Every structure is written in C-alpha cells, then in structure tokens.
Coordinates of C-alpha atoms in Angstrom, one line a residue:
Chain A
X87 CA 0.0 0.0 0.0
X88 CA 1.8 3.2 -1.1
X89 CA 1.7 5.4 1.9
X90 CA 4.1 7.8 3.6
X91 CA 3.9 5.8 6.7
X92 CA 4.6 2.6 4.9
X93 CA 7.5 4.3 3.3
X94 CA 9.2 5.0 6.6
X95 CA 8.4 1.5 7.9
X96 CA 10.1 0.0 4.8
X97 CA 13.1 2.2 5.2
X98 CA 13.5 1.0 8.8
X99 CA 13.2 -2.6 7.7
X100 CA 15.9 -2.2 5.1
X101 CA 18.2 -0.8 7.7
X102 CA 17.4 -3.7 10.0
X103 CA 18.1 -6.2 7.3
X104 CA 21.5 -4.7 6.5
X105 CA 22.6 -4.6 10.2
X106 CA 21.4 -8.2 10.6
X107 CA 23.4 -9.3 7.6
X108 CA 26.6 -7.7 8.9
X109 CA 26.3 -9.3 12.3
X110 CA 25.7 -12.7 10.9
X111 CA 28.7 -12.3 8.6
X112 CA 30.8 -11.5 11.7
X113 CA 29.5 -14.6 13.4
X114 CA 30.3 -16.8 10.4
X115 CA 33.8 -15.4 10.3
X116 CA 34.4 -16.1 14.0
X117 CA 33.0 -19.7 13.6
X118 CA 35.2 -20.3 10.6
X119 CA 38.3 -19.2 12.5
X120 CA 37.5 -21.6 15.4
X121 CA 36.8 -24.3 12.8
X122 CA 40.2 -24.0 11.3
X123 CA 41.9 -24.1 14.7
X124 CA 40.0 -27.2 15.6
X125 CA 40.9 -28.8 12.3
X126 CA 44.6 -28.2 12.9
X127 CA 44.4 -29.7 16.4
X128 CA 42.6 -32.7 15.1
X129 CA 45.3 -33.5 12.7
X130 CA 47.9 -33.1 15.4
X131 CA 46.1 -35.3 17.8
X132 CA 45.5 -38.0 15.3
X133 CA 49.1 -38.3 14.4
X134 CA 50.0 -38.4 18.1
X135 CA 47.3 -41.0 18.6
X136 CA 48.9 -43.3 16.0
X137 CA 52.2 -43.2 17.9
X138 CA 50.7 -43.6 21.3
X139 CA 48.6 -46.6 20.3
X140 CA 51.5 -48.3 18.7
X141 CA 53.6 -47.8 21.8
X142 CA 50.8 -49.0 24.0
X143 CA 50.3 -52.2 21.9
X144 CA 54.0 -52.9 22.0
X145 CA 54.2 -52.5 25.8
X146 CA 51.3 -54.9 26.0
X147 CA 53.4 -57.5 24.2
X148 CA 56.3 -56.8 26.5
X149 CA 54.2 -57.2 29.6
X150 CA 52.8 -60.5 28.2
X151 CA 56.4 -61.7 27.7
X152 CA 57.3 -61.0 31.3
X153 CA 54.2 -61.7 33.2
X154 CA 52.5 -64.4 31.2
X155 CA 48.9 -64.2 30.2
X156 CA 47.2 -61.8 32.7
X157 CA 44.4 -60.8 30.4
X158 CA 41.9 -63.2 31.9
X159 CA 42.6 -62.1 35.5
X160 CA 42.1 -58.5 34.5
X161 CA 38.9 -59.2 32.7
X162 CA 37.5 -61.2 35.6
X163 CA 38.4 -58.4 38.0
X164 CA 36.5 -55.7 36.2
X165 CA 34.2 -54.0 38.6
X166 CA 33.4 -50.3 38.0
X167 CA 35.0 -47.9 35.5
X168 CA 38.0 -46.2 36.9
X169 CA 38.3 -43.5 34.3
X170 CA 35.1 -41.7 33.5
X171 CA 34.2 -39.0 31.0
X172 CA 32.2 -35.8 31.8
X173 CA 30.6 -33.6 29.2
X174 CA 30.8 -29.8 29.6
X175 CA 29.5 -27.0 27.4
X176 CA 31.7 -24.4 25.7
X177 CA 30.3 -21.3 23.9
X178 CA 31.8 -19.9 20.7
X179 CA 30.1 -16.9 19.2
X180 CA 26.7 -18.2 20.4
X181 CA 27.2 -21.8 19.4
X182 CA 27.4 -24.3 22.3
X183 CA 30.0 -26.9 21.7
X184 CA 30.3 -30.1 23.9
X185 CA 33.6 -30.7 25.5
X186 CA 34.6 -34.0 27.1
X187 CA 37.0 -34.3 30.0
X188 CA 38.0 -37.5 31.7
X189 CA 38.4 -37.9 35.4
X190 CA 39.6 -40.8 37.6
X191 CA 37.3 -42.3 40.1
X192 CA 38.4 -44.6 42.8
X193 CA 41.8 -46.0 43.3
X194 CA 43.8 -48.3 41.0
X195 CA 42.2 -51.7 41.6
X196 CA 44.9 -53.4 39.6
X197 CA 47.7 -52.2 41.8
X198 CA 48.8 -55.6 42.9
X199 CA 48.5 -57.4 39.6
X200 CA 51.9 -58.7 38.5
X201 CA 53.2 -58.6 42.0
X202 CA 55.3 -61.7 41.5
X203 CA 56.1 -61.3 37.8
X204 CA 56.3 -58.5 35.3
X205 CA 55.2 -55.7 37.7
X206 CA 57.4 -53.1 36.0
X207 CA 56.1 -53.9 32.6
X208 CA 52.5 -53.9 33.8
X209 CA 52.9 -50.4 35.3
X210 CA 54.4 -49.1 32.1
X211 CA 51.6 -50.7 30.2
X212 CA 49.0 -49.0 32.5
X213 CA 50.7 -45.6 31.9
X214 CA 50.7 -46.0 28.2
X215 CA 47.1 -47.0 27.9
X216 CA 46.1 -44.2 30.3
X217 CA 47.8 -41.8 28.0
X218 CA 46.0 -43.4 25.0
X219 CA 42.6 -43.0 26.7
X220 CA 43.3 -39.3 27.5
X221 CA 44.1 -38.7 23.9
X222 CA 41.0 -40.5 22.7
X223 CA 38.8 -38.4 24.9
X224 CA 40.4 -35.2 23.6
X225 CA 40.0 -36.4 20.1
X226 CA 36.3 -37.2 20.7
X227 CA 35.6 -33.7 22.0
X228 CA 37.5 -32.2 19.0
X229 CA 35.6 -34.2 16.5
X230 CA 32.1 -33.5 18.0
X231 CA 32.9 -29.8 18.1
X232 CA 34.1 -30.1 14.5
X233 CA 30.9 -31.6 13.3
X234 CA 28.7 -29.1 15.3
X235 CA 30.7 -26.1 14.1
X236 CA 30.5 -27.3 10.6
X237 CA 26.7 -27.4 10.8
X238 CA 26.5 -24.0 12.5
X239 CA 28.7 -22.4 9.9
X240 CA 26.6 -23.9 7.1
X241 CA 23.4 -22.5 8.7
X242 CA 24.9 -19.1 9.3
X243 CA 26.2 -18.8 5.8
X244 CA 22.9 -19.9 4.4
X245 CA 21.2 -17.1 6.4
X246 CA 23.7 -14.5 5.3
X247 CA 23.2 -15.4 1.7
X248 CA 19.4 -15.4 2.1
X249 CA 19.5 -12.0 3.6
X250 CA 21.9 -10.6 1.0
X251 CA 20.3 -12.1 -2.1
X252 CA 16.6 -12.3 -1.2
X253 CA 15.4 -10.2 1.6
X254 CA 17.3 -7.0 0.9
X255 CA 16.5 -6.9 -2.9
X256 CA 12.9 -7.6 -2.0
X257 CA 12.7 -4.7 0.4
X258 CA 14.6 -2.5 -2.1
X259 CA 12.1 -3.2 -4.8
X260 CA 9.1 -2.6 -2.5
X261 CA 10.7 0.7 -1.4
X262 CA 11.2 1.9 -5.0
X263 CA 7.7 0.9 -5.9
X264 CA 6.4 2.9 -3.0
X265 CA 8.4 5.9 -3.9
X266 CA 7.4 5.8 -7.5
X267 CA 3.7 5.5 -6.5
X268 CA 4.0 8.4 -4.1
X269 CA 5.7 10.5 -6.8
X270 CA 3.0 9.7 -9.3
X271 CA 0.3 10.5 -6.8
X272 CA 1.8 13.9 -6.1
X273 CA 2.0 14.6 -9.8
X274 CA -1.6 13.6 -10.2
X275 CA -2.6 15.9 -7.3
X276 CA -0.7 18.7 -8.7
X277 CA -2.3 18.2 -12.1
X278 CA -5.8 17.9 -10.6
X279 CA -5.3 21.1 -8.6
X280 CA -4.1 23.0 -11.7
X281 CA -7.1 21.8 -13.6
X282 CA -9.5 22.8 -10.9
X283 CA -8.0 26.3 -10.7
X284 CA -8.5 26.7 -14.4
X285 CA -12.0 25.7 -14.2
X286 CA -12.7 28.0 -11.3
X287 CA -11.2 30.9 -13.2
X288 CA -13.4 30.2 -16.2
X289 CA -16.5 29.9 -14.0
X290 CA -15.7 33.2 -12.4
X291 CA -15.1 34.9 -15.7
X292 CA -18.5 33.6 -17.0
X293 CA -20.5 34.7 -14.0
X294 CA -19.0 38.2 -14.1
X295 CA -20.0 38.5 -17.7
X296 CA -23.6 37.4 -16.9
X297 CA -23.9 40.0 -14.1
X298 CA -22.6 42.7 -16.4
X299 CA -25.1 41.7 -19.1
X300 CA -28.0 41.7 -16.7
X301 CA -27.1 45.0 -15.3
X302 CA -26.9 46.5 -18.7
X303 CA -30.3 45.0 -19.5
X304 CA -32.1 46.7 -16.7
X305 CA -31.2 50.2 -18.1
X306 CA -30.8 53.1 -16.0
X307 CA -31.8 52.0 -12.7
X308 CA -33.3 54.4 -10.3
X309 CA -31.2 54.5 -7.7
X310 CA -32.9 53.9 -4.4
X311 CA -33.1 56.8 -2.2
X312 CA -30.2 57.3 -0.1
X313 CA -31.4 57.7 3.4
X314 CA -28.4 59.4 4.6
X315 CA -28.5 62.3 2.3
X316 CA -32.2 63.0 2.8
X317 CA -33.0 66.3 4.5
X318 CA -36.5 65.9 5.5
X319 CA -38.1 62.8 6.4
X320 CA -42.0 62.5 5.7
X321 CA -42.5 60.0 8.4
X322 CA -41.4 62.3 11.2
X323 CA -44.7 63.9 12.5
X324 CA -43.3 66.1 15.1
X325 CA -40.1 67.9 14.6
Chain B
X127 CA 64.7 -93.8 48.2
X128 CA 67.8 -94.6 46.2
X129 CA 70.8 -94.3 48.4
X130 CA 73.2 -96.8 46.9
X131 CA 73.9 -96.6 43.2
X132 CA 70.9 -94.8 42.1
X133 CA 72.2 -95.0 38.5
X134 CA 71.6 -98.8 38.5
X135 CA 67.9 -98.7 39.5
X136 CA 66.8 -95.4 38.0
X137 CA 66.5 -96.7 34.4
X138 CA 64.2 -99.6 35.4
X139 CA 61.4 -97.2 36.2
X140 CA 62.2 -94.0 34.5
X141 CA 64.8 -94.6 31.9
X142 CA 62.3 -94.7 29.0
X143 CA 60.8 -91.4 30.0
X144 CA 64.2 -89.7 30.6
X145 CA 65.2 -90.8 27.1
X146 CA 62.0 -89.3 25.7
X147 CA 62.6 -86.1 27.4
X148 CA 66.1 -85.8 26.2
X149 CA 64.9 -86.4 22.7
X150 CA 62.4 -83.7 23.0
X151 CA 64.9 -81.3 24.5
X152 CA 67.0 -81.9 21.4
X153 CA 64.2 -80.5 19.4
X154 CA 64.3 -77.1 21.1
X155 CA 64.9 -74.2 18.7
X156 CA 68.5 -73.3 18.0
X157 CA 70.3 -70.1 17.3
X158 CA 69.8 -70.4 13.6
X159 CA 66.1 -71.1 14.0
X160 CA 65.7 -67.9 16.1
X161 CA 67.7 -65.9 13.6
X162 CA 65.4 -67.2 10.8
X163 CA 62.3 -66.4 12.7
X164 CA 63.6 -62.9 13.5
X165 CA 64.0 -62.2 9.8
X166 CA 60.5 -63.1 8.9
X167 CA 58.2 -60.4 7.7
X168 CA 54.8 -61.8 8.4
X169 CA 53.1 -64.5 10.5
X170 CA 52.9 -66.7 7.4
X171 CA 56.7 -66.8 7.2
X172 CA 56.9 -67.7 10.8
X173 CA 54.5 -70.6 10.2
X174 CA 56.6 -71.7 7.3
X175 CA 59.8 -71.7 9.4
X176 CA 58.2 -73.5 12.3
X177 CA 57.2 -76.3 9.9
X178 CA 60.8 -77.1 9.4
X179 CA 61.5 -77.5 13.1
X180 CA 60.1 -80.1 15.5
X181 CA 56.8 -78.2 15.6
X182 CA 56.0 -79.5 12.2
X183 CA 52.5 -79.1 10.9
X184 CA 51.2 -77.6 14.2
X185 CA 50.0 -74.3 12.7
X186 CA 49.2 -75.5 9.2
X187 CA 45.6 -76.2 10.0
X188 CA 45.0 -72.5 10.9
X189 CA 44.4 -71.3 7.4
X190 CA 42.4 -68.1 8.2
X191 CA 42.8 -66.0 11.2
X192 CA 46.4 -66.7 11.9
X193 CA 47.0 -64.5 14.8
X194 CA 49.6 -64.3 17.6
X195 CA 47.1 -65.5 20.2
X196 CA 46.4 -68.5 18.1
X197 CA 50.1 -69.3 17.8
X198 CA 50.4 -68.9 21.5
X199 CA 47.5 -71.2 22.4
X200 CA 48.6 -73.8 19.9
X201 CA 52.1 -73.9 21.2
X202 CA 50.9 -74.2 24.8
X203 CA 48.5 -77.0 23.9
X204 CA 51.4 -78.7 22.2
X205 CA 53.5 -78.5 25.4
X206 CA 50.5 -79.8 27.5
X207 CA 50.1 -82.7 25.1
X208 CA 53.8 -83.6 25.4
X209 CA 53.7 -83.3 29.1
X210 CA 50.6 -85.4 29.5
X211 CA 52.1 -88.1 27.3
X212 CA 55.1 -88.3 29.6
X213 CA 52.9 -88.0 32.7
X214 CA 50.6 -90.9 31.8
X215 CA 53.6 -93.2 31.5
X216 CA 55.2 -92.1 34.7
X217 CA 55.6 -94.3 37.8
X218 CA 55.3 -93.2 41.4
X219 CA 57.9 -90.7 42.6
X220 CA 58.2 -89.4 39.1
X221 CA 54.5 -89.1 38.8
X222 CA 54.3 -87.1 42.1
X223 CA 57.2 -85.0 40.8
X224 CA 55.4 -84.2 37.6
X225 CA 52.2 -83.4 39.5
X226 CA 54.2 -80.9 41.5
X227 CA 55.2 -79.3 38.2
X228 CA 51.5 -78.9 37.3
X229 CA 50.5 -77.3 40.6
X230 CA 51.9 -73.9 39.7
X231 CA 49.5 -73.8 36.7
X232 CA 46.7 -75.1 38.8
X233 CA 47.2 -72.3 41.2
X234 CA 46.7 -69.7 38.4
X235 CA 43.6 -71.5 37.2
X236 CA 42.1 -71.7 40.7
X237 CA 42.7 -68.0 41.3
X238 CA 41.1 -67.3 38.0
X239 CA 38.1 -69.4 38.8
X240 CA 37.6 -67.9 42.2
X241 CA 37.6 -64.4 40.8
X242 CA 35.2 -65.5 38.1
X243 CA 32.9 -67.2 40.6
X244 CA 32.9 -64.1 42.8
X245 CA 31.7 -62.0 39.9
X246 CA 29.1 -64.5 39.0
X247 CA 30.6 -65.3 35.6
X248 CA 29.7 -68.4 33.7
X249 CA 32.2 -71.1 34.5
X250 CA 32.0 -72.4 31.0
X251 CA 33.4 -69.1 29.8
X252 CA 36.4 -69.4 32.1
X253 CA 37.3 -73.0 31.5
X254 CA 38.8 -72.5 28.0
X255 CA 40.9 -69.7 29.4
X256 CA 42.6 -71.9 32.0
X257 CA 46.1 -73.1 31.4
X258 CA 46.0 -76.6 29.9
X259 CA 48.7 -77.9 32.1
X260 CA 46.8 -77.0 35.3
X261 CA 43.5 -78.8 34.8
X262 CA 42.0 -80.8 37.6
X263 CA 38.9 -82.8 37.9
X264 CA 36.8 -80.5 40.0
X265 CA 37.2 -77.5 37.7
X266 CA 33.7 -77.5 36.2
X267 CA 32.1 -77.9 39.6
X268 CA 33.5 -74.5 40.7
X269 CA 30.5 -72.7 39.5
X270 CA 28.2 -73.9 42.2
X271 CA 29.9 -72.1 45.0
X272 CA 29.2 -68.4 45.6
X273 CA 31.9 -67.3 48.0
X274 CA 35.6 -68.3 48.1
X275 CA 35.3 -69.9 51.6
X276 CA 32.4 -72.0 50.3
X277 CA 34.4 -72.9 47.3
X278 CA 37.3 -73.9 49.4
X279 CA 35.4 -76.0 51.9
X280 CA 33.4 -77.9 49.2
X281 CA 35.7 -78.3 46.3
X282 CA 39.2 -77.1 46.7
X283 CA 39.8 -79.1 49.9
X284 CA 39.7 -82.3 47.8
X285 CA 42.1 -81.1 45.1
X286 CA 45.8 -81.5 45.4
X287 CA 45.9 -77.8 46.1
X288 CA 44.0 -78.2 49.4
X289 CA 47.2 -78.5 51.4
X290 CA 48.4 -75.1 50.1
X291 CA 45.2 -73.4 51.2
X292 CA 45.9 -74.3 54.9
X293 CA 48.3 -71.5 55.3
X294 CA 46.2 -68.9 53.6
X295 CA 42.9 -69.9 55.2
X296 CA 44.1 -70.0 58.7
X297 CA 45.3 -66.4 58.8
X298 CA 42.4 -64.5 57.4
X299 CA 39.1 -65.2 55.7
X300 CA 39.4 -66.1 52.1
X301 CA 36.6 -63.7 51.2
X302 CA 38.4 -60.5 52.1
X303 CA 41.7 -61.5 50.6
X304 CA 42.8 -59.9 47.5
X305 CA 43.3 -62.4 44.7
X306 CA 46.9 -61.5 44.1
X307 CA 47.7 -62.0 47.8
X308 CA 45.9 -65.3 47.7
X309 CA 47.8 -66.3 44.6
X310 CA 51.2 -65.5 46.1
X311 CA 50.4 -67.2 49.4
X312 CA 49.4 -70.4 47.5
X313 CA 52.6 -70.2 45.5
X314 CA 54.7 -69.8 48.5
X315 CA 53.2 -72.9 50.1
X316 CA 53.6 -74.7 46.9
X317 CA 57.3 -73.8 46.5
X318 CA 58.1 -74.8 50.0
X319 CA 56.4 -78.1 49.7
X320 CA 58.0 -78.8 46.4
X321 CA 61.4 -78.0 47.8
X322 CA 60.8 -80.4 50.8
X323 CA 59.8 -83.1 48.4
X324 CA 62.9 -82.8 46.3
X325 CA 65.1 -82.8 49.4
X326 CA 63.3 -85.9 50.5
X327 CA 64.1 -87.7 47.2
X328 CA 67.8 -86.8 47.7
X329 CA 70.6 -87.7 45.3
X330 CA 71.0 -86.1 42.0
X331 CA 67.4 -84.8 42.0
X332 CA 68.1 -82.8 45.1
X333 CA 71.4 -81.5 43.8
X334 CA 69.7 -80.2 40.6
X335 CA 66.3 -79.2 41.8
X336 CA 67.0 -77.5 45.0
X337 CA 69.2 -74.7 43.6
X338 CA 66.6 -74.2 40.9
X339 CA 63.7 -73.9 43.5
X340 CA 65.8 -71.8 45.8
X341 CA 66.5 -69.4 42.9
X342 CA 62.8 -69.3 42.1
X343 CA 62.0 -68.5 45.8
X344 CA 64.6 -65.7 46.0
X345 CA 63.5 -64.3 42.7
X346 CA 59.9 -64.1 43.8
X347 CA 61.1 -62.4 47.0
X348 CA 63.0 -59.8 45.1
X349 CA 60.3 -59.1 42.6
X350 CA 57.5 -58.9 45.1
X351 CA 59.6 -56.3 47.1
X352 CA 60.4 -54.2 44.0
X353 CA 56.9 -54.2 42.8
X354 CA 55.3 -53.4 46.1
X355 CA 57.0 -50.0 46.4
X356 CA 54.3 -47.5 45.9
X357 CA 51.4 -49.8 46.6
X358 CA 49.3 -50.4 49.7
X359 CA 51.2 -53.6 50.5
X360 CA 52.7 -53.2 54.0
X361 CA 56.0 -54.7 54.8
X362 CA 54.4 -57.2 57.2
X363 CA 52.1 -58.4 54.4
X364 CA 55.0 -58.6 52.1
X365 CA 57.0 -60.7 54.5
X366 CA 54.2 -63.2 54.6
X367 CA 54.5 -63.7 50.8
X368 CA 58.2 -64.5 50.7
X369 CA 58.9 -68.2 50.2
X370 CA 61.3 -69.4 52.9
X371 CA 63.1 -72.1 50.9
X372 CA 65.6 -69.9 49.3
X373 CA 69.1 -68.7 50.0
X374 CA 67.8 -65.4 51.3
X375 CA 66.1 -67.0 54.3
X376 CA 66.2 -65.8 57.0
X377 CA 68.4 -62.8 57.1
X378 CA 67.9 -61.7 53.5
X379 CA 64.2 -61.9 53.8
X380 CA 64.2 -59.8 56.9
X381 CA 66.2 -57.1 55.2
X382 CA 64.0 -57.3 52.2
X383 CA 60.9 -56.9 54.3
X384 CA 62.3 -53.7 55.8
X385 CA 63.5 -52.3 52.5
X386 CA 61.8 -49.1 51.4
X387 CA 63.4 -48.4 48.0
X388 CA 65.2 -50.1 45.1
X389 CA 68.6 -49.0 46.5
X390 CA 68.1 -51.0 49.7
X391 CA 67.0 -54.0 47.6
X392 CA 70.3 -53.7 45.6
X393 CA 72.2 -53.5 48.9
X394 CA 70.6 -56.8 50.0
X395 CA 71.4 -58.4 46.7
X396 CA 75.0 -57.4 46.9
X397 CA 75.5 -59.7 49.9
X398 CA 74.8 -62.7 47.8
X399 CA 77.2 -63.3 44.9
X400 CA 74.7 -65.0 42.6
X401 CA 72.2 -62.1 42.8
X402 CA 74.7 -59.3 42.8
X403 CA 75.1 -59.7 39.0
X404 CA 71.4 -59.5 38.4
X405 CA 71.1 -56.2 40.1
X406 CA 74.2 -54.7 38.6
X407 CA 73.6 -51.6 36.6
X408 CA 74.6 -52.4 33.0
X409 CA 77.4 -50.4 31.3
X410 CA 76.2 -47.6 29.1
X411 CA 75.9 -48.7 25.5
X412 CA 74.6 -52.2 26.0
X413 CA 71.0 -53.0 25.6
X414 CA 68.7 -52.2 28.5
X415 CA 67.7 -55.5 30.1
X416 CA 64.9 -55.2 32.6
X417 CA 65.2 -56.9 36.0
X418 CA 62.7 -59.5 34.8
X419 CA 64.8 -60.3 31.7
X420 CA 67.9 -60.8 33.8
X421 CA 66.0 -63.2 36.1
X422 CA 64.8 -65.1 33.1
X423 CA 68.3 -65.4 31.8
X424 CA 69.5 -66.8 35.2
X425 CA 66.7 -69.2 35.2
X426 CA 67.5 -70.5 31.8
X427 CA 71.1 -71.0 32.7
X428 CA 70.2 -73.0 35.8
X429 CA 67.8 -75.1 33.8
X430 CA 70.2 -76.0 31.1
X431 CA 72.6 -77.3 33.9
X432 CA 70.0 -80.0 34.6
X433 CA 70.7 -81.8 31.4
X434 CA 74.4 -82.3 32.2
X435 CA 73.6 -84.9 34.8
X436 CA 71.7 -88.2 34.3
X437 CA 69.4 -90.3 36.4
X438 CA 67.4 -87.6 38.1
X439 CA 63.9 -86.0 37.7
X440 CA 65.2 -82.5 37.2
X441 CA 65.3 -83.0 33.4
X442 CA 61.5 -83.1 33.3
X443 CA 61.1 -79.8 35.2
X444 CA 63.8 -78.1 33.2
X445 CA 62.3 -79.3 30.0
X446 CA 58.9 -77.8 30.8
X447 CA 60.5 -74.5 31.9
X448 CA 62.7 -74.2 28.8
X449 CA 59.9 -75.1 26.5
X450 CA 57.8 -72.4 28.2
X451 CA 60.5 -69.9 27.7
X452 CA 60.7 -70.9 24.0
X453 CA 57.0 -70.4 23.6
X454 CA 57.4 -66.9 25.1
X455 CA 60.3 -66.2 22.8
X456 CA 58.3 -67.3 19.7
X457 CA 55.3 -65.3 20.7
X458 CA 57.5 -62.2 21.4
X459 CA 59.1 -62.5 17.9
X460 CA 55.6 -62.9 16.3
X461 CA 54.3 -59.8 18.1
X462 CA 57.3 -57.7 17.1
X463 CA 56.7 -58.7 13.5
X464 CA 53.0 -58.1 13.5
X465 CA 53.4 -54.8 15.2
X466 CA 56.3 -53.8 13.0
X467 CA 58.6 -53.0 15.9
X468 CA 61.6 -54.9 14.7
X469 CA 64.0 -52.9 16.7
X470 CA 63.4 -54.9 19.9
X471 CA 63.0 -58.2 18.2
X472 CA 66.2 -59.6 19.6
X473 CA 65.1 -59.1 23.2
X474 CA 64.1 -62.7 23.6
X475 CA 66.0 -64.9 26.0
X476 CA 68.4 -67.2 24.2
X477 CA 68.3 -70.8 25.2
X478 CA 71.4 -72.4 23.8
X479 CA 73.3 -75.2 25.2

C-alpha cells in the first residue's frame, strides 16, 4: 500500500536487514576461524594417537612376555569404570560446543597385579594405555565440536546469503515501488489542482460576464433613495 | 629312596621317559632357528619356518585368522600334550614330581576361577581360558559355589591344592583376601612343599632341583619387594609372601621386608654373589635389560645345567620350563613382527646349550 507511513516503515526494515546481515557475517567469520583451529588440532592429535597406540600395543606385548597371560585375570576383576568422562559446554560466538573431559574415580584396583612377575612392565603398560585414553577423549571432543561447528557455519552462511540475495532486494524493490507511486500521486494531485484552478477561473469569468449583461439590460436604474443624504423625512410627525 | 647306586635302578622305572625327554629337548629351537624367525616379515613366514622345526604341521591347519594369540595357544597346547604323554607313563615318585610341576599352573587356574565365581561369571566361559597344564577334575564344579570360603570347603579341599590353602585360610578369611595376595600365598606354600619333596628324594634330583627352586623363591622375594614399592602392601604383608626355601632365608628376607626403596634391595642383593650380578647396573651402550629379563636369563642358565647330569627328575622340570621360555620367545618375535617393531625383536631370552 503506497503510503508515507509505509515508506518510513520500509526504510526501517531495510536498515534492520542490513545490520542483521553484517552481524551474521561476523558470526560466520568467528566460527570459521575456530573451525580451522580445531581442524589443525585434530590433525595433530590424530598423528600423536597413532604413535601412542603403537607404543601401548607394544608395551602390552612386553608385559605379556614378562608376566604371562594376565588378560583373563584383569577381565575377571573388572568392577566399575576407573576412568570416566564428563561432558561440559563451551560457547563460541553463540554456538554451544560439547567438551569432554576425563576424570579418575576410585583407586587403582589393579595395583597388585603382576606382583610376582612383570610388575614393572605392567605399570608401564598401564601408563601407556592411560595416555592413550586421554588422547582418545580429547579427540572425541575435538571431533564433536568439529561436526557441530560445521553445521553451525553452514546454517549461518545460508542465512547471510538469504538476507543478502533475497530479503534486501525484495525490500529494495518494495521501497522503489512505493516511492514511484508516491511521486505519481503527487503529480496527479498537482495536475488535478491545476485543472480545478483553471475551471474555477473560467467559471468566475463567465459569472461576471452574466452579471454585467443583466445590469446593462435593466437600463438606467433608479437608484434607491439614499437615506443618509435625505434632508427631511416624511414619516417624522413632530419635529 | 635310592641311596646306593641310584644309577643302577633309575633306568628300570624312569629310563624310557628320561630318554624321551632328552629327545624332546634336542628339538628345542636353536640359534639359527631364532635368527630365521627374527628375519620373517609376516606371520605366514613364521608358520613356514616353524614347519621345518620339531613343531611340524602344528600351525598348518589354521588357514584363516592366523594371529599371535592363536600361535600362543597352539604352542601351549602342544606343550601340554607332550607333558601329559610323559605323565601318563610315569611311575610313582616321578608321577608325584610331575604333579608338582603342574601345581603352579593349577594355582593360576584356581585363582582365575575364584575371581570369576565371585563376579558370577559363567564357569563355561572361564574354562577355555585356563592353562591346559593345570587342569584338575573338579574344575567345572567350581560354578556352584558363591563365595571363596564355600568354594574352598566344598571343592578345593579335595584337590591336590587343598594343602596349600591351609596357610592362607588359617590367617584370614578367604573372602576378604585380594586375589593377588591369595595367589602369592598359595605359590609360597607350593614352593616350600616342592622343595621339601625334592630334598626328600635326595641324590642327583636334590642336587639339581633344590638350587633351581631356591633361585625361584629368592627371585619371587626380590620381585615382590620391588613391585610393592608405591602400593598399599605393607612390609608385614610382604613378609608373609616370601617363600622361605631360598638362600635369602632368614636374614635376607628380613632385610628385604624392611627395604623401602630399590637401592636398599640392591644392597641386600650385593650380599649374595649370585644375585649381585642380576642387580648390577649395565654399562652404558649395552641393551637395557629389565630386571625380569635378567632373572629369566639366570633361570634358563640354571635349567640348562639340569641336562648335564643323568638319572634324576630335574630334566623333566627343566624341559617344561625351557619349553615355556621358548614359547614366550616365539610369541615375542611374532608380536614384534605383526606390530612392525623390529627394533626390539632380539630381546628374547636365548636358550642355547
């Protein structure tokens, strides 16, 4: 509806859309930066992981050499988990990322395993695998944040593009339409007023002509008596 | 008891088996065999090489899924089969001796079953994981008991291991004892009983077996001490686990019980010439051999000495131990190859005579 009021409203909306787009672009940039950081860390951790796992598997072989087959004793003794994982939330530019951290619960229930044989190798084995578990937990948090961030970045970019290529042009077009309509209407008003003035002038000119004609037709008109110039008034009885 | 000329009467009862054992000992892998194995690149190559040794077609039936654990279990089963073949032909004294050899494996199996029963695991799951040399008749009945004490009073008392539980049960209830402590207590009772038996037989058997068993006892004492630093095991508890049939008894064991750090252990070892070497710090530049490795080497040396004398039972014990070490070596080489860590492949214990 082409209105002045609507015009102002539209201008405000355009402004809003532009600010929104800029903010979203900034958010997308921050997320991308964090994304690249995480990617680098993932590559690092994965290579370290390969090394650590290899070492841990080898220390298992060493321990088996010295202590015999202790796998069944360990499996039978399993009770509760000694290393547990907690999930925390981290916030990056408005996106909540899950972060996992591990914590130890309870003492080491396998302290005395290998007491008589292979204790040294077993403790080395425990250390190696503990390190492997730490790395695994870290890797898990990195990968989940990677996936979440990826989605968040896609959504934000989609929104930025939508605003830029769809919303703003639409508002632009509406605005131009309104302005053109308003201009047209002004011009119409103006034209109409002009026309009315002309007509009025013509009408006035015609009526004057008619009056002049009628006056001339009546001839010399006795002028009515002018009361003010009269000297004597007939109606006055007593003077 | 053979006091006079044991050589004359020994062969009557045990000559055939001694001959068998010596034949089997000749089939142990040699230096060249080990070198060939170390140069293999895959498990398939190892299988090939083993076919040319006394192991023959042992692994050839495992076409798919050739893994290190399969190799390990097959070799162990092979050893158990050889041992049982010898055992079934043995006459008394030798048969008791050979039973003693199996008790150490039985102890491991029993501890495993007890832990499993405590956690309500299915007995049928645990049975295949027991060591084949340590089977006893009542193994499958273990599942009916719910607590260790019940287990002991109903089943274990009748097994040959019943005598070893005396010491453990009298001191504290079986239920609260940690499995490792139980295992070590049983082993201590077993070693001492085995030592007494060998002493009883006398003669060449005593001369060969007693040093070996004494070494085993002292080695356990040392290793328990070293491994208990940093754990909750108090020195009094530790003392209760030391077998008393070794050279360290009684002064060495007392000192060990009081030791608080590895240096003090080394100080104790320095008093005994045989163990001084084991605890010596190696010169820089040579390979690092862990304490365990050095003890293994000593054990192998003592065991090879058994074959230099004749007419005694020690050859059977030494054969089993050497074969075990050989299995460990082969599995080590196989693991190194599968994990591509060839740098440490020569850390096996050489058994050459």
